[in-house]
CSV table of C-alpha atoms in Angstrom, one decimal:
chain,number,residue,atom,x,y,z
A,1044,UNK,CA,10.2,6.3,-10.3
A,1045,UNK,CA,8.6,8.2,-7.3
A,1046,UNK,CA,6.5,10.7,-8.2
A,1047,UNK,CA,8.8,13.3,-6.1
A,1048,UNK,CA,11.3,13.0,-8.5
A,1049,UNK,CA,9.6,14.0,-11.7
A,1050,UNK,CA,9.4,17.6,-12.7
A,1051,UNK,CA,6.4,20.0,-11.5
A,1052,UNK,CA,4.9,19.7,-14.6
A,1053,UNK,CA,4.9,15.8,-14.8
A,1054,UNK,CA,3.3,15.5,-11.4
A,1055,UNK,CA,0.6,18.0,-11.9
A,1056,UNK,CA,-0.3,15.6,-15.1
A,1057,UNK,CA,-0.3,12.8,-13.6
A,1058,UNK,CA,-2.3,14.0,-11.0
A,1059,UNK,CA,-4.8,15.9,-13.4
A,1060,UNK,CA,-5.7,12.7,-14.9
A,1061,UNK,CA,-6.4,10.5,-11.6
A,1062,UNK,CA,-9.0,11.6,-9.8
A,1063,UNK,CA,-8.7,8.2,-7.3
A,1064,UNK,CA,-5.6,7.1,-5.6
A,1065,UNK,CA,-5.0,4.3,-3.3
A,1066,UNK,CA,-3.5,4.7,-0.1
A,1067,UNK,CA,-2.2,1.4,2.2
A,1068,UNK,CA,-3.7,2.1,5.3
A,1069,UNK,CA,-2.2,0.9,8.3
A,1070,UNK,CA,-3.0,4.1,10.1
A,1071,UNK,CA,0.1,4.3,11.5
A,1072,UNK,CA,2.2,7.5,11.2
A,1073,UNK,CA,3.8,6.8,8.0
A,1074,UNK,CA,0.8,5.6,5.9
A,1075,UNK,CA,-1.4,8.3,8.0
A,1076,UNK,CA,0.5,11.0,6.8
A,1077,UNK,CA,0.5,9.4,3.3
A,1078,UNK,CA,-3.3,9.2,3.7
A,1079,UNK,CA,-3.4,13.4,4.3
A,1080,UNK,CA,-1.2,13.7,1.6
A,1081,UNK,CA,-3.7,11.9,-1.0
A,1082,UNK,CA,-6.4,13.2,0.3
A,1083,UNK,CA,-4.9,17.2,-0.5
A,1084,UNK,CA,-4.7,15.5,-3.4
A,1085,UNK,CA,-7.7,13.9,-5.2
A,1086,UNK,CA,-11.4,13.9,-4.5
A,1087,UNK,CA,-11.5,10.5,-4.1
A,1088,UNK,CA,-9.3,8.2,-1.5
A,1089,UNK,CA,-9.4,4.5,-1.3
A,1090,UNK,CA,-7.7,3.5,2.1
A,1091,UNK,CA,-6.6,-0.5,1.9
A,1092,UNK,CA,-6.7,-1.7,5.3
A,1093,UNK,CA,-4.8,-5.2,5.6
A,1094,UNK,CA,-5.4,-8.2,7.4
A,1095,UNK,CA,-4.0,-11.2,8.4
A,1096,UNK,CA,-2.9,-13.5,11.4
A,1097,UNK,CA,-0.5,-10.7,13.1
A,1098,UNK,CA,-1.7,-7.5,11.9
A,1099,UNK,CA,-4.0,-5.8,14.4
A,1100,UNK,CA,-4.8,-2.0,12.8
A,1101,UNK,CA,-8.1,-2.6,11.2
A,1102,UNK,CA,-9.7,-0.8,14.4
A,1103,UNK,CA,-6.9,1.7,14.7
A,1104,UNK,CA,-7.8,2.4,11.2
A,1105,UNK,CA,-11.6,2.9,11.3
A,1106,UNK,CA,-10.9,5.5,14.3
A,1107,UNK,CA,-8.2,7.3,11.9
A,1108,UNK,CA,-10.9,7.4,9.3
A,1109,UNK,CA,-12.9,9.6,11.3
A,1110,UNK,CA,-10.2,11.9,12.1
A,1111,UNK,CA,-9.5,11.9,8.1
A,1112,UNK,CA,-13.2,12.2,7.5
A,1113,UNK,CA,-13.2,15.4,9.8
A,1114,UNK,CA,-10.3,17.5,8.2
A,1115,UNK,CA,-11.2,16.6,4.6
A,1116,UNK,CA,-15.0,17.2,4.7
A,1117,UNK,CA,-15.2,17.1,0.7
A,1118,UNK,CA,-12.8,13.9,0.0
A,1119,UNK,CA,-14.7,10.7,-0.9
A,1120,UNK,CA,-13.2,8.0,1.0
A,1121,UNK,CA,-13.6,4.4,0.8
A,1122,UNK,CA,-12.2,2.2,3.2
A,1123,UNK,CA,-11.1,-1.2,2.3
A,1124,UNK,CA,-10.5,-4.2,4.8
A,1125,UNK,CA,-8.8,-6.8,3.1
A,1126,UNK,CA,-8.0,-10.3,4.1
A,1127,UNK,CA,-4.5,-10.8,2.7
A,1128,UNK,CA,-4.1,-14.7,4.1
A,1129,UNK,CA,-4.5,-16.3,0.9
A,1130,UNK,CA,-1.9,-14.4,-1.1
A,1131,UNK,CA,0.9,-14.9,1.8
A,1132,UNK,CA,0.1,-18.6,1.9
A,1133,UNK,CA,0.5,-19.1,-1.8
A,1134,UNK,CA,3.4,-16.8,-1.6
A,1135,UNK,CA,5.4,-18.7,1.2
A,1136,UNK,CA,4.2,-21.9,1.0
A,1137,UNK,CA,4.5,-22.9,-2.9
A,1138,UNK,CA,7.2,-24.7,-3.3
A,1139,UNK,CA,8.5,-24.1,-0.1
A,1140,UNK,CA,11.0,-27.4,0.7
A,1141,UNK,CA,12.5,-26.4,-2.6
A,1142,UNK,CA,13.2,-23.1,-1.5
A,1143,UNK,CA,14.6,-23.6,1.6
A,1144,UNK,CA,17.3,-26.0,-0.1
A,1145,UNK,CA,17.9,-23.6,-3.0
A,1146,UNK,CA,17.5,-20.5,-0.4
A,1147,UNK,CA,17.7,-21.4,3.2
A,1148,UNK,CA,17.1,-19.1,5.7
A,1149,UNK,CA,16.1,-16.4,2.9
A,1150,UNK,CA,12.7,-18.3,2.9
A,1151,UNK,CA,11.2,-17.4,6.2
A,1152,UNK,CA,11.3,-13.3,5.8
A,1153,UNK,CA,8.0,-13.6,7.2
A,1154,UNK,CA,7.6,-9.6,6.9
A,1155,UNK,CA,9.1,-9.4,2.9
A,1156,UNK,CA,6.4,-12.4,2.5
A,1157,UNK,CA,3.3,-10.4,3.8
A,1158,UNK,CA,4.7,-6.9,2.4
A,1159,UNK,CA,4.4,-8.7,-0.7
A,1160,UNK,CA,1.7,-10.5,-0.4
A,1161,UNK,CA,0.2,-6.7,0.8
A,1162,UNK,CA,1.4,-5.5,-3.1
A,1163,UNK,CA,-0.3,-8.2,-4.9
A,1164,UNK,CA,-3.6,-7.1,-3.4
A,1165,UNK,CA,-2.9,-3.7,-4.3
A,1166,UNK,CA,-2.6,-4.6,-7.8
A,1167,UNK,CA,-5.7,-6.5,-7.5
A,1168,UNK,CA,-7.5,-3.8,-5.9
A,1169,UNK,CA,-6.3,-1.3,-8.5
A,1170,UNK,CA,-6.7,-3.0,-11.4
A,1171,UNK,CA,-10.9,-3.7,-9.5
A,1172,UNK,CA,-11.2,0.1,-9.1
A,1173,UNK,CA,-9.4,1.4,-12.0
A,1174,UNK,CA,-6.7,3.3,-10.0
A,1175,UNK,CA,-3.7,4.6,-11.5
A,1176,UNK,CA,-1.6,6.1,-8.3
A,1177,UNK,CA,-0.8,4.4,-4.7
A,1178,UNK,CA,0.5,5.8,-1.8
A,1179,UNK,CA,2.4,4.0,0.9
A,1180,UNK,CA,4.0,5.3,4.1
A,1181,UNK,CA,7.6,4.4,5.0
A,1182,UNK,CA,9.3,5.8,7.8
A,1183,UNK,CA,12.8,7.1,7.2
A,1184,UNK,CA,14.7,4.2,9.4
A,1185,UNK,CA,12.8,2.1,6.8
A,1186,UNK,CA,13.8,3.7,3.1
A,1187,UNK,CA,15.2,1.5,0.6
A,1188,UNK,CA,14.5,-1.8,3.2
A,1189,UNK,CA,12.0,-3.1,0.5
A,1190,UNK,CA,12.8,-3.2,-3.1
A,1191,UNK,CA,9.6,-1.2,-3.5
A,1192,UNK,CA,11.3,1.3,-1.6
A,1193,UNK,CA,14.5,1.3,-2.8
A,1194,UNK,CA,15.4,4.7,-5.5
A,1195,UNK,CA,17.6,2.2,-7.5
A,1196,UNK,CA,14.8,-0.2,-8.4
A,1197,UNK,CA,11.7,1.5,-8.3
């Protein structure tokens, strides 16, 4: 359930009792504006930058940080860079003839593979800093593209 959708009194508990969130940090529009957001928020902002062959915003994201840095003076930000490679390989290459038989073309979402790949390490990274709450940005052309997304799943 997003966190939108429960009552005013729900979401000021919730947010009582985290004082860290995690934010995917792409620092494009979508996760920018969820990084602002987070940081109005709670003191303290973890900002997963993610890397792998094909995404280029770990620079982009450092400059953003600034800007972030700047307008929230009294947020405690950390800034994570993480290499993601490893959980997309396992994730599309285990067992891949057999899924290509049993699934076909379904197999090479190369973008489902790495935005999963992308949760797994948020889990991971949660689970290492005891964090509770996650943001992450999705433009409105993208709602309910990833299951993550989707208001009948999540």
């Amino acid at each position: 359930m997003f966190i939108e959708q429960r009552s005013e009194e729900d979401q000021k508990k919730i947010m009582d009792n985290d004082k860290s969130i995690l934010c995917l940090f792409s620092s494009n529009n979508d996760s920018s504006l969820s990084a602002l957001l987070a940081a109005k928020r709670y003191p303290v902002v973890y900002l997963a930058t993610y890397v792998r062959y094909g995404l280029l915003s770990a620079a982009k994201a450092k400059e953003n940080l600034i800007r972030l840095k700047k307008i929230f003076p009294h947020t405690e930000f950390h800034h994570l860079t993480e290499n993601i490679e490893e959980e997309y390989k396992k994730i599309c290459y285990n067992g891949f003839f057999k899924y290509l038989f049993k699934y076909g073309l379904l197999t090479s979402s190369s973008c489902g593979m790495c935005r999963l790949a992308m949760h797994w390490k948020t889990i991971i990274l949660c689970r290492k800093y005891d964090i509770h709450m996650v943001y992450d940005g999705a433009n409105s052309n993208a709602r309910n593209a990833m299951p993550s997304e989707n208001e009948n799943i999540a």
